[in-house]
XYZ file of C-alpha atoms in Angstrom:
573
model
C 32.410 34.638 -24.905
C 30.696 34.529 -28.605
C 28.353 31.572 -28.671
C 25.690 29.977 -30.980
C 22.415 29.677 -29.409
C 22.748 25.976 -29.410
C 25.759 26.113 -27.699
C 24.168 28.701 -24.839
C 21.614 25.938 -24.006
C 24.421 23.648 -23.201
C 26.401 26.204 -21.226
C 23.450 27.150 -19.531
C 22.816 23.654 -18.140
C 26.328 23.281 -17.086
C 26.075 26.605 -15.274
C 22.617 25.368 -13.510
C 24.619 21.764 -12.324
C 22.868 19.621 -14.677
C 24.246 16.115 -15.148
C 21.618 14.276 -17.621
C 18.688 15.314 -20.086
C 16.231 12.653 -21.297
C 15.358 13.333 -25.056
C 14.882 12.719 -28.971
C 16.400 14.847 -31.602
C 14.244 16.070 -34.540
C 14.452 19.136 -37.098
C 13.730 21.814 -35.031
C 15.991 21.181 -31.985
C 19.108 19.898 -34.328
C 21.242 22.743 -33.805
C 21.301 21.782 -30.436
C 21.756 18.628 -30.840
C 24.595 19.396 -33.170
C 26.435 21.348 -30.116
C 25.896 18.433 -27.585
C 29.165 16.951 -28.448
C 31.096 19.628 -26.800
C 29.313 19.533 -23.429
C 29.815 17.080 -20.413
C 25.839 16.530 -19.915
C 24.833 12.949 -20.354
C 21.992 12.805 -22.959
C 19.605 9.520 -22.391
C 18.089 8.612 -25.644
C 14.405 7.286 -24.936
C 12.046 6.121 -27.261
C 9.218 8.570 -27.013
C 9.350 12.156 -26.027
C 6.635 11.074 -23.354
C 9.127 8.896 -21.831
C 11.683 11.766 -21.456
C 9.333 13.768 -19.878
C 8.663 10.881 -17.099
C 12.307 10.243 -16.874
C 13.165 13.783 -16.089
C 10.153 13.705 -13.338
C 11.495 10.490 -11.535
C 15.127 12.010 -11.906
C 13.902 15.203 -10.039
C 11.798 12.879 -7.261
C 14.473 10.712 -6.797
C 17.562 13.326 -6.440
C 15.511 16.486 -5.431
C 17.295 18.515 -8.128
C 15.595 19.832 -11.670
C 15.132 17.408 -14.419
C 15.472 18.241 -18.049
C 13.764 16.666 -21.329
C 14.346 17.869 -25.079
C 12.663 17.321 -27.854
C 11.726 19.054 -31.392
C 8.733 20.770 -32.466
C 5.363 19.531 -33.438
C 4.842 16.132 -32.702
C 7.825 16.128 -30.268
C 6.838 19.257 -28.212
C 3.195 17.477 -27.996
C 4.578 14.391 -26.495
C 5.931 15.886 -23.675
C 2.751 17.167 -22.998
C 1.563 14.313 -20.875
C 4.654 13.911 -18.609
C 4.842 18.099 -18.093
C 1.340 17.706 -16.691
C 2.205 15.283 -14.306
C 5.268 17.118 -13.069
C 2.812 19.921 -12.933
C 0.294 18.154 -10.521
C 2.842 16.735 -8.404
C 4.700 19.756 -8.034
C 7.870 18.125 -9.633
C 10.542 20.798 -10.747
C 11.253 19.838 -14.283
C 12.599 22.450 -17.176
C 11.440 21.182 -20.859
C 13.455 22.539 -23.959
C 11.751 22.042 -27.159
C 13.006 23.301 -30.765
C 10.494 25.595 -32.618
C 10.405 26.436 -36.305
C 12.596 29.739 -37.447
C 10.869 32.870 -36.493
C 9.909 33.728 -39.807
C 7.605 30.566 -39.995
C 6.181 31.052 -36.818
C 2.290 31.539 -37.609
C 2.588 30.077 -41.008
C 1.540 26.428 -40.254
C 4.946 25.542 -41.285
C 6.151 21.655 -40.863
C 6.259 20.390 -37.528
C 4.732 23.808 -36.220
C 2.716 23.795 -33.076
C 1.829 26.138 -30.513
C 3.410 24.338 -27.718
C 3.670 27.562 -25.512
C -0.160 28.106 -25.518
C -0.805 24.171 -25.404
C 1.481 23.947 -22.185
C 0.322 27.504 -20.580
C -2.183 25.594 -18.160
C 0.038 22.828 -17.174
C 3.573 24.755 -16.539
C 4.580 27.259 -14.063
C 5.692 29.497 -16.711
C 6.580 28.717 -20.326
C 8.819 30.780 -22.658
C 9.027 31.181 -26.713
C 12.399 32.368 -27.289
C 13.006 34.410 -30.615
C 15.928 36.704 -30.209
C 19.010 35.177 -28.864
C 19.988 37.761 -26.733
C 17.097 36.517 -24.754
C 18.228 33.261 -23.920
C 20.845 33.337 -21.310
C 18.276 35.122 -19.173
C 15.475 32.813 -20.159
C 17.289 29.770 -19.362
C 18.309 31.051 -16.018
C 14.672 32.019 -14.949
C 13.716 28.697 -16.362
C 15.686 26.903 -13.802
C 14.773 29.544 -10.838
C 11.130 29.166 -11.555
C 11.057 25.396 -11.624
C 13.331 24.918 -8.429
C 11.724 28.187 -6.255
C 8.786 28.178 -3.877
C 6.301 25.376 -4.956
C 8.308 23.356 -7.672
C 6.813 22.833 -10.812
C 7.573 22.323 -14.643
C 8.956 25.200 -16.940
C 8.934 24.818 -20.798
C 11.747 26.992 -23.076
C 10.529 26.867 -26.891
C 13.452 28.252 -28.737
C 13.246 28.784 -32.632
C 15.843 27.136 -34.738
C 17.086 30.503 -36.141
C 17.932 31.502 -32.501
C 19.810 28.143 -32.133
C 21.741 29.104 -35.250
C 22.611 32.637 -34.656
C 25.684 34.116 -32.716
C 25.871 36.501 -29.777
C 27.748 37.223 -26.608
C 27.095 34.726 -23.703
C 26.606 36.404 -20.474
C 24.796 34.185 -17.782
C 22.944 36.157 -15.000
C 24.659 35.731 -11.601
C 21.057 35.900 -9.969
C 17.440 35.981 -10.989
C 15.076 38.832 -9.622
C 11.175 37.884 -10.479
C 8.946 39.787 -8.449
C 6.369 37.392 -9.967
C 7.839 34.564 -8.093
C 8.842 35.756 -4.606
C 10.719 33.554 -2.311
C 8.446 31.974 0.814
C 7.296 34.589 3.531
C 9.337 33.799 6.758
C 6.655 32.036 9.458
C 3.826 34.252 10.895
C 4.843 33.660 14.447
C 1.276 34.703 15.156
C -0.387 31.838 13.411
C 2.356 29.356 14.473
C 1.731 30.261 18.321
C -2.149 29.802 17.618
C -1.493 26.446 15.685
C 0.656 25.707 18.955
C -2.230 26.493 21.316
C -4.579 24.276 19.529
C -2.490 21.413 19.194
C -1.576 21.447 23.057
C -4.988 21.439 23.843
C -6.351 18.871 21.505
C -7.118 15.303 23.037
C -7.363 13.566 19.611
C -4.645 15.390 17.344
C -3.740 13.939 14.153
C -1.397 14.878 11.377
C -2.069 14.426 7.699
C 1.022 14.846 5.916
C 1.840 15.358 2.354
C 4.127 15.644 -0.490
C 5.479 18.962 0.652
C 6.910 17.559 3.745
C 9.542 15.930 1.737
C 9.841 18.702 -1.077
C 10.777 21.132 2.073
C 13.061 18.495 3.384
C 11.363 18.792 7.051
C 10.725 15.081 7.509
C 13.173 15.780 10.874
C 11.131 18.570 12.043
C 7.840 16.467 11.480
C 9.130 13.536 13.736
C 10.257 15.779 16.364
C 6.700 17.226 16.619
C 4.961 13.714 16.387
C 7.359 12.275 19.385
C 7.337 15.158 21.529
C 3.323 15.285 21.420
C 2.577 11.618 20.836
C 0.546 12.767 17.565
C -0.548 9.835 15.431
C 0.155 10.464 11.283
C -1.378 9.275 8.250
C -0.098 10.522 4.753
C -1.069 11.421 1.405
C 0.113 9.059 -1.589
C 2.732 11.042 -2.207
C 3.514 11.901 1.553
C 4.583 8.292 2.036
C 7.878 8.521 3.456
C 7.568 11.538 5.201
C 8.057 9.293 8.419
C 9.010 5.570 8.497
C 6.051 3.494 8.165
C 7.878 1.010 11.023
C 7.184 4.074 13.433
C 4.321 3.242 15.953
C 2.781 6.617 15.600
C 2.541 5.984 11.482
C -0.781 4.918 10.585
C 0.005 4.775 6.573
C -2.026 6.071 3.648
C -5.323 7.770 4.034
C -7.959 8.299 1.584
C -10.020 6.169 -1.172
C -7.407 3.236 -0.645
C -6.060 4.280 2.875
C -5.787 2.074 5.633
C -9.457 1.889 7.422
C -8.191 3.099 10.659
C -6.201 5.831 9.011
C -9.817 6.925 7.539
C -11.324 6.318 10.820
C -8.789 8.462 12.618
C -9.755 11.447 10.311
C -13.133 11.322 11.009
C -12.687 11.067 15.059
C -9.491 13.624 15.590
C -10.419 16.726 17.194
C -7.404 18.714 15.819
C -6.395 17.689 12.117
C -2.963 19.001 11.302
C -2.789 18.950 7.416
C 0.855 19.754 6.274
C 2.485 20.114 2.783
C -0.881 18.557 1.216
C -3.625 20.370 -1.063
C -7.103 18.332 0.356
C -6.923 16.288 -2.676
C -10.437 14.641 -3.667
C -8.574 11.173 -3.322
C -8.036 12.063 0.457
C -10.968 13.889 1.291
C -13.951 12.037 -0.065
C -16.931 13.700 0.229
C -16.012 17.388 1.574
C -19.186 17.912 3.660
C -18.511 14.637 5.702
C -14.847 15.309 6.190
C -13.391 15.689 9.805
C -16.188 16.969 10.896
C -15.410 16.766 14.860
C -11.904 18.297 13.995
C -10.407 21.915 14.008
C -8.329 22.225 11.084
C -5.199 23.731 10.829
C -3.351 23.963 7.363
C 0.580 24.481 6.779
C 1.069 25.005 3.026
C 3.766 26.740 1.235
C 1.119 27.922 -1.816
C -1.230 30.498 -0.545
C -3.501 29.900 -3.608
C -4.206 26.097 -1.699
C -5.585 27.574 1.300
C -9.022 27.240 1.459
C -9.232 25.990 -2.027
C -10.898 22.739 -1.388
C -11.194 22.695 2.583
C -11.574 25.517 4.473
C -9.058 25.643 7.496
C -9.655 27.096 10.754
C -6.258 28.293 10.631
C -3.829 28.770 7.980
C -0.247 28.809 8.544
C 1.728 29.645 5.173
C 5.409 29.274 4.432
C 7.904 26.613 3.525
C 7.116 23.600 5.867
C 10.770 23.258 7.070
C 10.423 27.013 8.335
C 6.876 26.666 9.733
C 7.327 23.542 11.588
C 10.947 24.499 12.799
C 9.151 27.349 14.400
C 6.447 25.090 15.777
C 8.528 22.410 17.350
C 9.649 24.814 20.343
C 5.914 25.725 21.076
C 4.687 22.236 21.203
C 4.402 20.647 24.614
C 5.437 17.019 25.695
C 2.480 15.174 25.849
C 0.877 11.458 25.764
C -2.556 10.427 24.262
C -2.909 7.322 25.541
C -6.700 6.924 25.224
C -6.607 8.277 21.867
C -3.499 5.589 20.911
C -5.276 3.012 22.502
C -8.490 3.685 20.223
C -6.749 3.621 16.922
C -4.502 0.683 17.819
C -8.131 -1.330 18.579
C -9.162 -0.299 14.846
C -5.651 -1.117 13.743
C -6.115 -4.627 15.003
C -9.426 -4.948 13.396
C -8.182 -3.945 10.232
C -5.660 -7.077 10.555
C -8.341 -9.475 10.798
C -9.502 -8.375 7.443
C -6.184 -8.427 5.766
C -6.056 -10.353 2.481
C -2.727 -11.766 3.434
C -4.379 -13.763 6.433
C -6.589 -15.488 3.998
C -5.265 -19.168 3.346
C -5.187 -18.917 -0.130
C -3.099 -21.061 -2.671
C -3.250 -18.240 -5.443
C -0.407 -16.007 -6.251
C -2.234 -12.496 -5.026
C -0.303 -9.089 -5.754
C -0.269 -8.154 -2.116
C 1.837 -10.955 -1.331
C 4.434 -10.123 -4.118
C 4.647 -6.512 -2.761
C 5.236 -8.027 1.068
C 7.778 -10.124 -0.328
C 9.498 -7.460 -2.087
C 9.967 -5.478 0.920
C 10.873 -8.641 2.715
C 13.834 -8.893 0.287
C 14.946 -5.373 0.182
C 13.848 -3.891 3.679
C 17.041 -1.852 5.495
C 18.619 -1.235 1.937
C 18.846 1.647 -0.538
C 15.615 0.893 -2.597
C 13.444 3.348 -4.803
C 10.388 1.477 -5.889
C 8.699 3.627 -8.987
C 5.118 2.620 -9.443
C 2.744 3.022 -12.653
C -1.008 3.857 -11.839
C -3.657 1.343 -10.806
C -4.353 -1.326 -8.432
C -0.576 -2.297 -8.544
C 0.092 1.169 -7.313
C -2.322 0.943 -4.209
C -1.013 -2.618 -3.274
C 2.351 -1.092 -3.245
C 1.399 1.476 -0.984
C -0.042 -0.787 1.065
C 2.152 -3.478 1.283
C 5.745 -2.360 0.865
C 6.767 -0.825 3.938
C 8.539 2.587 3.110
C 11.147 3.907 5.597
C 12.558 6.940 4.005
C 11.715 10.200 2.039
C 11.930 9.625 -1.676
C 11.550 5.795 -1.476
C 8.380 5.671 -3.466
C 8.027 7.686 -6.648
C 4.540 7.777 -8.366
C 1.977 9.659 -10.190
C -0.431 10.892 -7.652
C -2.269 14.026 -8.946
C -2.568 12.934 -12.709
C -2.778 9.397 -12.210
C -0.455 8.750 -15.417
C -0.479 5.255 -16.643
C 2.970 4.283 -18.315
C 4.862 6.439 -15.947
C 6.576 3.575 -13.893
C 9.237 2.526 -16.822
C 10.471 5.883 -17.667
C 10.532 7.467 -14.268
C 12.372 4.676 -13.338
C 15.229 4.894 -15.783
C 15.212 8.392 -14.944
C 15.729 7.615 -11.106
C 18.484 5.243 -11.847
C 20.204 7.754 -13.895
C 19.922 10.463 -10.765
C 20.583 7.687 -8.203
C 22.927 5.251 -9.585
C 24.013 3.885 -6.120
C 20.318 2.846 -5.677
C 18.483 -0.338 -6.412
C 15.311 0.670 -8.404
C 12.383 -1.154 -9.017
C 9.779 -0.285 -11.538
C 6.311 -1.807 -10.156
C 3.887 -1.904 -13.296
C 0.526 -3.341 -14.349
C 0.357 -5.302 -17.482
C -1.622 -2.317 -18.956
C 0.135 0.560 -18.021
C 3.577 -1.333 -18.744
C 2.419 -1.964 -22.200
C 1.685 2.016 -22.780
C 5.948 2.871 -22.353
C 7.520 -0.661 -22.397
C 9.338 0.459 -25.826
C 11.776 1.972 -23.209
C 13.271 -1.461 -22.510
C 15.300 -0.522 -25.407
C 16.473 2.718 -23.302
C 17.339 0.185 -20.440
C 19.382 -1.752 -22.896
C 21.267 0.957 -24.497
C 22.223 2.685 -21.370
C 22.853 -0.705 -19.319
C 20.435 0.777 -16.439
C 20.040 -2.055 -13.653
C 16.501 -1.584 -13.023
C 14.516 -4.386 -11.945
C 10.962 -4.331 -13.164
C 7.787 -6.490 -11.503
C 4.882 -6.623 -14.024
C 1.642 -7.710 -12.048
C -0.294 -9.717 -15.009
C -3.877 -10.299 -14.066
C -5.256 -9.779 -17.707
C -7.255 -6.579 -16.776
C -7.014 -2.937 -16.825
C -7.523 -3.743 -13.176
C -8.482 -0.359 -11.216
C -11.115 -0.014 -13.966
C -12.399 -3.740 -13.973
C -12.592 -3.336 -10.271
C -14.907 0.034 -10.670
C -17.148 -2.069 -13.261
C -17.376 -4.849 -10.792
C -18.411 -2.778 -7.784
C -20.623 -0.121 -9.631
C -21.535 -0.982 -13.189
C -22.668 -4.522 -12.472
C -19.695 -6.444 -13.642
C -19.991 -5.166 -17.274
C -16.213 -5.993 -18.235
C -16.464 -3.205 -21.429
C -12.773 -2.735 -22.940
C -10.799 -3.699 -19.577
C -9.695 -7.305 -20.663
C -6.371 -7.217 -21.566
C -3.894 -9.655 -23.489
C 0.346 -9.217 -22.805
C 2.902 -10.474 -25.054
C 5.533 -12.874 -23.819
C 7.214 -10.988 -21.238
C 10.081 -13.079 -21.054
C 10.320 -13.476 -24.625
C 9.863 -9.441 -25.227
C 12.512 -8.949 -22.682
C 15.386 -11.344 -24.433
C 14.257 -9.488 -27.707
C 15.939 -6.657 -25.919
C 18.746 -8.659 -24.345
C 17.430 -8.384 -20.972
C 17.013 -11.159 -18.601
C 13.492 -11.907 -17.468
C 11.380 -14.808 -15.511
C 8.040 -15.740 -15.561
C 6.379 -16.424 -11.961
C 3.093 -18.254 -11.323
C 3.416 -19.857 -7.728
C 3.745 -18.460 -4.233
C 6.582 -20.462 -3.594
C 8.880 -18.784 -6.861
C 8.368 -15.207 -5.766
C 11.400 -14.563 -3.313
C 13.491 -16.870 -5.318
C 12.671 -14.751 -8.393
C 13.184 -11.583 -6.731
C 16.360 -12.813 -5.173
C 17.666 -13.939 -8.947
C 16.596 -10.517 -10.166
C 18.539 -8.786 -7.301
C 21.791 -10.800 -8.074
C 21.978 -10.188 -11.743
C 23.879 -7.643 -12.799
C 21.969 -5.063 -15.061
C 18.086 -4.698 -15.830
C 15.717 -7.869 -14.848
C 12.114 -8.133 -15.521
C 10.198 -10.401 -13.562
C 6.277 -11.438 -14.824
C 4.009 -12.150 -12.023
C 0.480 -13.917 -13.314
C -1.655 -13.299 -10.428
C -5.201 -14.313 -9.742
C -7.207 -12.191 -12.073
C -10.237 -10.485 -10.271
C -8.813 -9.410 -6.961
C -9.645 -6.238 -5.367
C -7.900 -3.231 -3.441
C -9.679 -2.603 -0.249
C -10.674 -0.815 1.502
C -12.189 1.480 -1.099
C -14.125 4.934 -0.625
C -16.636 4.897 -3.244
C -17.030 7.928 -5.518
C -18.955 10.414 -3.227
C -18.949 8.871 -0.524
C -17.482 10.360 2.707
C -13.976 9.167 3.491
C -15.610 7.175 6.725
C -17.888 5.032 4.444
C -15.609 2.418 3.060
C -15.973 -0.910 1.372
C -14.302 -3.606 3.352
C -13.132 -6.843 2.650
C -15.116 -9.006 4.718
C -13.213 -10.925 7.460
C -12.343 -14.336 6.455
C -14.751 -16.142 8.869
C -17.515 -13.899 7.269
C -16.713 -15.030 3.838
C -17.633 -18.197 3.944
C -21.187 -18.573 2.735
C -21.458 -14.834 2.691
C -24.175 -14.552 -0.339
C -24.702 -11.553 -2.471
C -21.467 -9.987 -2.103
C -18.652 -10.955 -4.661
C -15.328 -9.235 -3.787
C -14.061 -11.590 -0.867
C -10.918 -10.805 -2.605
C-alpha cells in the first residue's frame, strides 16, 4: 500500500505491537505527528524530551517490551541524550525516533539541525539516518530487532523531514537478518559441565546475580539452583528481585552500599558464581582485592563483558535462561551448614548496627522506606527511584519480592529519572501501584512532569525525601572533604502548594507517627498523590565502601552502645 513516510512510522509501530509512545512535537517531526491521529498508538505528551526517554525506559523495564520516545530535531533530539545513555548503561530496549531537517539542508547548519546520529553513536546499540523513504520500513524493523535482541539496548532512528512527507509503497519485512547482531549461541555444554564441577566441589559457594537474570526471565532457574545446592545469593542493585528478598538464602545487595554480610560473603567465598552482571566498580570496589579466595565463574550473554573488569576462571557465554537451565540438572543436592551459619552470624552482627534499632524521635529516611514496604507488602507494587541516598535506602529497607519491582538508574546514575520513569511504568502497567521515590535534588530536575501526570491522570504516588541537601554528595563531602558542603545545600518549594497548582493532592509529613497514615491516605486516594517527608538532614547511608577501597573495607555505622561518648566520629547516623 502507498503511504507517506510519516504514515510508515506509525504503521511500523503498530506492526511491532507498540501501545504507547512518549514525546513532544516540533517542526522537523511535525509530519509524523500529523499522521498520528489515524493511529491507535497512545501518545503521552511529556514536558521535556529527557522525560520522554526516561518514560520509555521505565515502560520497557516494567513490561519487558520495547519503549518508544519521539522528538524533533536539534534541541529536541539532544534532550533525549541523557535518557538514551541511561538506557544504554542498563541494557534497556528503547527505540528513539527523531525528526531531522530536510535532506537537502543536512550539513548546512540549518535551523535546529544537529548531528544526532554522531552524538548518540557511543550511547546506542545502533542508529540510523534515513534520507530515502524506500529504506524506512526496513530501518524501522531493524531498529526494533536490534533493541530487543541479544543484550537489549537503545536504537535511534533519525528521519529527514522530506522523507516523512514523501510517498512510497510500504512493505514491512516479515523477518530481519542482521549478521552483526546474531542470536545468542546455545550453551557450551563443556563449559556448563566445568561450572557444575566447580560448584559441586565448593564448600563456600556464593551467587552474585545481576540485571541479566531478570532480562532473560531466568529467575525460576536461579531459585531452583539456589535451593538445590543451598547456595546463598547476593545481588547487584539492578539484580534486586532476581530472588525474593524474603528468601532465607538471599543476602540482599552487595557493593558500595550493600549489606556488610553480603560483602563479607564475597570476600570469604571459595567459588563465586556471577550471573548476568558486568562487575561494575560499584560492586567490586578495588579490583585487586575482590574475591581473592574464590574461583570465579561468569555466566554472561555478552562475550565482550568476559574479562573486561574481572578475569574469571571460567566463562559460560549465553542467554542466562539457557545456561542456567542447562546447569540445573548437573548441580548436586547439597547443604552448606557451616557456611550458612557463618554468614548468619555476620548478618546478626549487622542487625545490631541497623539504624532502625536506634531509639530516635527524628523522622529518618530508612523508617519511611520500611513503612512503605509494610504498607504495600505482598501487593503488585513497582517502586521507581531517583539516584542518591534515598535510592540506597530504598534498596536496603524496602524488601523486594519480585523481578521488575524496583526500577532505578544503575550504570549512569541519572538524577531526575524517577518521576518520568514512573509515569512510563504506570502507562505500561496500569494495573500496578507505582511509587516514585525521589530526593529533593533529583525531583527538582524533572518535577515539571507533574503536568504530565495531571494531564494523563496517571495514579503515580510520589514520595519525596526532603533533607535540604544533595544528600549523597553531602555525605561524600562529610566523609572525604572535611564537611565542606560546597554547592550541596538545596532549597525546595512548598511541595504541597506545588502539587496543588497541578491539581494533585499532597501532604507534608514531619513526624514518625504520621508516616503510616500518610502512606495509607496516598494509597486510598484515586489518581496521583504527593508526599513530602521532611527528614533529619545529615543522615548517612551505611555501610559504605570508600572510593578506591576494597569491597571488604567498609565504613560502618557504629553499634548503638558504642555511639555514646564516641569521640572524633561524626557519622553516628
